[in-house]
CSV table of C-alpha atoms and ligand atoms in Angstrom, one decimal:
chain,number,residue,atom,x,y,z
C,1,MET,CA,0.0,0.0,0.0
C,2,ARG,CA,1.2,3.5,-0.8
C,3,ARG,CA,1.3,5.8,2.2
C,4,LYS,CA,-0.6,9.0,1.3
C,5,LEU,CA,1.2,12.3,1.2
C,6,ALA,CA,0.0,15.8,1.8
C,7,ALA,CA,2.7,18.2,0.6
C,8,GLY,CA,2.7,21.9,0.9
C,9,ASN,CA,4.7,24.1,-1.5
C,10,TRP,CA,5.0,27.6,0.0
C,11,LYS,CA,6.7,28.9,-3.1
C,12,MET,CA,8.3,32.4,-2.5
C,13,ASN,CA,6.1,33.1,0.5
C,14,GLY,CA,6.9,33.3,4.1
C,15,LEU,CA,9.0,35.3,6.5
C,16,SER,CA,10.0,34.0,9.9
C,17,GLY,CA,6.6,34.7,11.4
C,18,GLN,CA,5.0,32.3,9.0
C,19,LEU,CA,6.5,29.4,11.0
C,20,THR,CA,3.6,29.9,13.6
C,21,GLU,CA,1.4,28.3,10.9
C,22,LEU,CA,3.5,25.2,11.2
C,23,GLU,CA,3.1,25.2,15.0
C,24,ALA,CA,-0.7,25.5,14.5
C,25,LEU,CA,-0.7,22.7,12.0
C,26,ALA,CA,1.4,20.4,14.3
C,27,GLU,CA,-1.1,21.1,17.1
C,28,ALA,CA,-4.0,20.1,14.9
C,29,HIS,CA,-2.2,17.0,13.7
C,30,PRO,CA,-0.1,15.5,16.5
C,31,LYS,CA,-0.2,12.0,14.9
C,32,PRO,CA,-1.2,12.3,11.2
C,33,ALA,CA,-2.3,9.1,9.5
C,34,VAL,CA,-0.7,10.3,6.3
C,35,ASP,CA,2.7,11.7,5.5
C,36,VAL,CA,2.9,15.5,5.8
C,37,LEU,CA,5.6,17.4,4.0
C,38,ILE,CA,6.1,21.2,4.1
C,39,CYS,CA,8.4,22.9,1.5
C,40,PRO,CA,9.0,26.4,2.8
C,41,PRO,CA,11.3,28.9,1.1
C,42,VAL,CA,15.0,27.9,1.6
C,43,THR,CA,15.5,30.7,4.1
C,44,LEU,CA,13.1,29.0,6.5
C,45,LEU,CA,14.2,25.5,5.8
C,46,ALA,CA,16.7,24.9,8.5
C,47,THR,CA,14.6,26.4,11.3
C,48,ALA,CA,11.5,24.6,10.1
C,49,ALA,CA,13.4,21.3,10.0
C,50,ARG,CA,14.5,21.8,13.6
C,51,GLN,CA,11.2,23.0,15.0
C,52,CYS,CA,8.6,21.2,13.0
C,53,PRO,CA,7.5,17.6,13.6
C,54,PHE,CA,6.6,17.2,9.9
C,55,ASP,CA,9.1,16.4,7.2
C,56,ILE,CA,10.5,19.4,5.5
C,57,GLY,CA,11.5,19.7,1.8
C,58,ALA,CA,12.9,22.3,-0.5
C,59,GLN,CA,11.5,23.7,-3.8
C,60,ASP,CA,14.6,23.3,-6.0
C,61,CYS,CA,18.2,22.2,-6.0
C,62,HIS,CA,21.2,22.4,-8.2
C,63,ALA,CA,22.3,19.3,-10.2
C,64,ASN,CA,25.8,19.5,-8.8
C,65,ALA,CA,26.9,18.7,-5.2
C,66,SER,CA,29.1,21.8,-4.9
C,67,GLY,CA,31.1,24.2,-7.0
C,68,ALA,CA,31.1,27.6,-8.6
C,69,HIS,CA,27.3,28.2,-8.9
C,70,THR,CA,26.6,31.5,-7.3
C,71,GLY,CA,23.3,31.7,-5.6
C,72,ASP,CA,22.5,28.0,-6.0
C,73,VAL,CA,21.9,25.4,-3.3
C,74,SER,CA,22.8,21.7,-3.7
C,75,ALA,CA,20.8,18.7,-2.7
C,76,GLU,CA,23.6,17.8,-0.2
C,77,MET,CA,23.2,21.2,1.4
C,78,LEU,CA,19.5,20.8,1.8
C,79,ARG,CA,20.0,17.4,3.3
C,80,ASP,CA,22.6,18.8,5.6
C,81,VAL,CA,20.1,21.2,7.2
C,82,GLY,CA,17.4,18.6,7.6
C,83,ALA,CA,15.5,18.4,4.4
C,84,LYS,CA,14.0,15.1,3.5
C,85,ALA,CA,12.7,15.9,0.0
C,86,VAL,CA,13.0,18.4,-2.8
C,87,ILE,CA,10.6,19.5,-5.5
C,88,VAL,CA,12.1,19.5,-9.0
C,89,GLY,CA,10.7,20.5,-12.3
C,90,HIS,CA,7.9,22.7,-11.1
C,91,SER,CA,6.3,24.4,-14.0
C,92,GLU,CA,7.1,27.8,-12.6
C,93,ARG,CA,10.8,26.9,-12.8
C,94,ARG,CA,10.4,25.1,-16.2
C,95,GLU,CA,8.9,28.3,-17.5
C,96,SER,CA,10.9,31.0,-15.7
C,97,TYR,CA,14.3,29.4,-16.0
C,98,ASP,CA,13.8,27.4,-19.1
C,99,GLU,CA,14.4,24.2,-17.2
C,100,HIS,CA,14.0,21.3,-19.6
C,101,SER,CA,13.4,17.7,-18.7
C,102,ASP,CA,17.1,16.8,-18.9
C,103,ILE,CA,18.0,19.4,-16.3
C,104,VAL,CA,15.1,18.3,-14.1
C,105,ARG,CA,16.3,14.7,-14.4
C,106,ALA,CA,19.8,15.7,-13.4
C,107,LYS,CA,18.4,17.6,-10.4
C,108,ALA,CA,16.3,14.6,-9.4
C,109,ARG,CA,19.3,12.3,-9.6
C,110,ALA,CA,21.3,14.7,-7.5
C,111,ALA,CA,18.5,14.7,-4.9
C,112,GLN,CA,18.3,11.0,-4.8
C,113,GLN,CA,22.1,10.6,-4.5
C,114,ALA,CA,22.0,13.0,-1.6
C,115,GLY,CA,19.4,10.9,0.1
C,116,LEU,CA,16.4,13.1,-0.6
C,117,MET,CA,13.1,12.1,-2.1
C,118,ALA,CA,12.7,13.8,-5.4
C,119,ILE,CA,9.2,15.2,-6.2
C,120,VAL,CA,9.2,15.4,-9.9
C,121,CYS,CA,6.6,17.8,-11.3
C,122,MET,CA,4.9,17.7,-14.7
C,123,GLY,CA,1.9,19.1,-16.4
C,124,GLU,CA,0.4,20.4,-19.6
C,125,SER,CA,-0.5,24.0,-20.6
C,126,LEU,CA,-4.0,24.9,-21.5
C,127,ALA,CA,-3.1,25.1,-25.2
C,128,GLN,CA,-1.6,21.6,-25.0
C,129,ARG,CA,-4.7,20.2,-23.3
C,130,GLU,CA,-7.0,21.9,-25.8
C,131,ALA,CA,-4.9,20.4,-28.7
C,132,GLN,CA,-5.5,17.0,-27.0
C,133,ASN,CA,-1.8,16.6,-26.4
C,134,THR,CA,-1.9,16.1,-22.7
C,135,LEU,CA,-0.8,12.5,-22.6
C,136,ASP,CA,2.0,13.1,-25.1
C,137,ILE,CA,3.3,15.9,-23.0
C,138,ILE,CA,3.1,14.0,-19.8
C,139,GLY,CA,4.6,10.9,-21.4
C,140,GLY,CA,7.5,13.0,-22.6
C,141,GLN,CA,8.1,14.8,-19.3
C,142,LEU,CA,7.9,11.5,-17.4
C,143,ALA,CA,10.4,9.8,-19.7
C,144,GLY,CA,12.7,12.8,-19.7
C,145,SER,CA,12.6,14.0,-16.2
C,146,VAL,CA,12.6,10.9,-14.1
C,147,PRO,CA,16.0,9.2,-13.5
C,148,ASP,CA,16.6,5.5,-14.0
C,149,ASN,CA,17.2,4.5,-10.4
C,150,ALA,CA,13.7,5.1,-9.1
C,151,THR,CA,12.4,3.5,-6.0
C,152,ALA,CA,9.1,3.9,-4.1
C,153,GLU,CA,11.1,5.8,-1.5
C,154,ASN,CA,13.2,8.2,-3.6
C,155,LEU,CA,10.6,9.3,-6.2
C,156,VAL,CA,7.2,11.0,-6.1
C,157,ILE,CA,5.5,12.3,-9.2
C,158,ALA,CA,3.4,15.4,-9.0
C,159,TYR,CA,0.9,16.0,-11.8
C,160,GLU,CA,0.2,19.7,-12.0
C,161,PRO,CA,-1.7,21.0,-15.0
C,162,ILE,CA,-0.2,24.5,-15.5
C,163,TRP,CA,-3.7,26.0,-16.2
C,164,ALA,CA,-4.9,24.8,-12.8
C,165,ILE,CA,-2.1,26.3,-10.7
C,166,GLY,CA,-3.2,29.3,-8.7
C,167,THR,CA,-6.3,29.8,-11.0
C,168,GLY,CA,-9.1,28.1,-9.0
C,169,LEU,CA,-9.6,25.9,-12.1
C,170,VAL,CA,-9.4,22.2,-11.6
C,171,PRO,CA,-9.6,19.4,-14.2
C,172,SER,CA,-12.6,17.1,-14.0
C,173,LEU,CA,-12.1,14.0,-11.9
C,174,ALA,CA,-12.1,12.0,-15.0
C,175,GLN,CA,-9.3,14.1,-16.5
C,176,ILE,CA,-7.3,13.7,-13.3
C,177,GLY,CA,-7.9,10.0,-13.3
C,178,GLU,CA,-6.9,9.6,-16.9
C,179,VAL,CA,-3.5,11.3,-16.4
C,180,HIS,CA,-2.8,9.5,-13.1
C,181,GLY,CA,-3.7,6.2,-14.6
C,182,PHE,CA,-1.4,6.9,-17.6
C,183,ILE,CA,1.5,7.9,-15.3
C,184,ARG,CA,1.0,4.7,-13.2
C,185,ALA,CA,1.0,2.5,-16.4
C,186,ARG,CA,4.2,4.2,-17.6
C,187,LEU,CA,5.9,3.8,-14.3
C,188,GLU,CA,5.0,0.1,-14.2
C,189,ARG,CA,6.2,-0.4,-17.7
C,190,ARG,CA,9.6,1.4,-17.1
C,191,PHE,CA,10.4,0.3,-13.6
C,192,GLY,CA,8.4,-3.0,-13.2
C,193,ALA,CA,5.3,-3.6,-11.2
C,194,GLY,CA,6.9,-3.4,-7.8
C,195,VAL,CA,8.4,0.0,-8.1
C,196,GLY,CA,5.8,1.3,-10.5
C,197,ARG,CA,3.0,0.5,-8.1
C,198,GLY,CA,4.9,1.9,-5.2
C,199,VAL,CA,5.7,5.4,-6.4
C,200,ARG,CA,3.2,7.9,-5.2
C,201,ILE,CA,1.5,10.2,-7.6
C,202,LEU,CA,0.3,13.6,-6.3
C,203,TYR,CA,-2.2,15.9,-7.9
C,204,GLY,CA,-1.5,19.6,-7.7
C,205,GLY,CA,-3.4,22.7,-8.9
C,206,SER,CA,-6.0,24.7,-6.9
C,207,VAL,CA,-6.5,21.9,-4.3
C,208,LYS,CA,-8.6,23.5,-1.6
C,209,PRO,CA,-10.5,22.4,1.5
C,210,ASP,CA,-13.7,22.2,-0.5
C,211,ASN,CA,-12.5,20.1,-3.4
C,212,ALA,CA,-9.8,17.9,-1.7
C,213,ALA,CA,-12.0,15.0,-0.6
C,214,GLU,CA,-13.4,14.3,-4.1
C,215,ILE,CA,-10.0,14.6,-5.7
C,216,PHE,CA,-8.6,12.1,-3.2
C,217,GLN,CA,-11.3,9.6,-4.3
C,218,VAL,CA,-9.8,9.4,-7.8
C,219,PRO,CA,-7.8,6.2,-8.3
C,220,ASP,CA,-4.0,6.6,-8.3
C,221,VAL,CA,-4.2,10.0,-6.6
C,222,ASP,CA,-2.0,9.4,-3.6
C,223,GLY,CA,-2.2,12.9,-2.2
C,224,ALA,CA,-1.7,16.4,-3.2
C,225,LEU,CA,1.0,19.1,-3.8
C,226,VAL,CA,-0.7,22.2,-2.5
C,227,GLY,CA,0.3,25.8,-3.1
C,228,GLY,CA,-1.8,28.6,-1.8
C,229,ALA,CA,-3.9,26.5,0.6
C,230,SER,CA,-0.8,25.2,2.3
C,231,LEU,CA,0.2,28.6,3.7
C,232,LYS,CA,-2.5,28.7,6.4
C,233,ALA,CA,-3.0,25.9,8.9
C,234,ALA,CA,-6.7,26.6,8.8
C,235,ASP,CA,-6.7,25.7,5.0
C,236,PHE,CA,-4.1,22.9,5.0
C,237,SER,CA,-5.5,21.1,8.0
C,238,PRO,CA,-8.8,20.2,6.4
C,239,ILE,CA,-6.9,19.0,3.3
C,240,ILE,CA,-4.9,16.7,5.6
C,241,ASN,CA,-8.1,15.5,7.2
C,242,ALA,CA,-9.6,14.8,3.8
C,243,LEU,CA,-6.6,12.7,2.8
C,244,GLU,CA,-6.8,10.8,6.1
C,245,GLY,CA,-10.4,10.0,5.4
C,246,ALA,CA,-9.8,9.0,1.7
E,301,13P,P1,-2.0,26.2,-6.0
E,301,13P,O1,-2.4,25.1,-5.0
E,301,13P,O2,-1.8,27.5,-5.4
E,301,13P,O3,-2.8,26.2,-7.2
E,301,13P,O4,-0.5,25.8,-6.5
E,301,13P,C1,-0.2,24.4,-6.9
E,301,13P,C2,1.2,24.3,-7.0
E,301,13P,O5,1.8,24.8,-7.9
E,301,13P,C3,1.9,23.4,-6.0
E,301,13P,O6,3.2,23.1,-6.4
């Protein structure tokens, strides 16, 4: 059985005071029945990892372990300050920094080599969906972005349709199910049934307290990668509850 995962991606939000939201969340969920992962901005990562009972992750890493890369942070460094996971290939980074799948794959490999779980993101644009290219796009991103040495522990896939991120728009449950089923089949084909069935697949894009429960009923949705609604304990807590009840 795959253990469900509620992951929060704070993106570039949160000064030190934001950590009180984690305290409130920890009070509301002293013993969560699902995995809870918070990915704060890197400035808060070390403190959050020290203070917070949930696993802490980062939002990006460099593909190299060290070297002359001004401003970058390596997976080893993240691990060193307590991170357990790192998001790679988020569409905001693919778009803003021209990160292609080969870079994403190198980052995911670096994360796994440093002992971090890599959360590899993928998703289609609205134009790609309207042109009925969604599965081609996802298939290409999956093949290109996921390193070969995947295990159920070192890899999580996040399906995040770009048009659903921060927009309040959500695909239909059938659309989510189609893509998650497709990703599952591709993982099984590439890595074999054991690993392929063990890797968790998260849905991300406008997950909110009022739509989480129905999304979590979709087969092969093993949790969520939540942006805006992960910033406030009052919003993220009911999403955790919905996942526990799924
Ligand atoms: P929202 O939940 O704010 O739509 O963001 C989703 C996301 O991009 C998580 O990585």
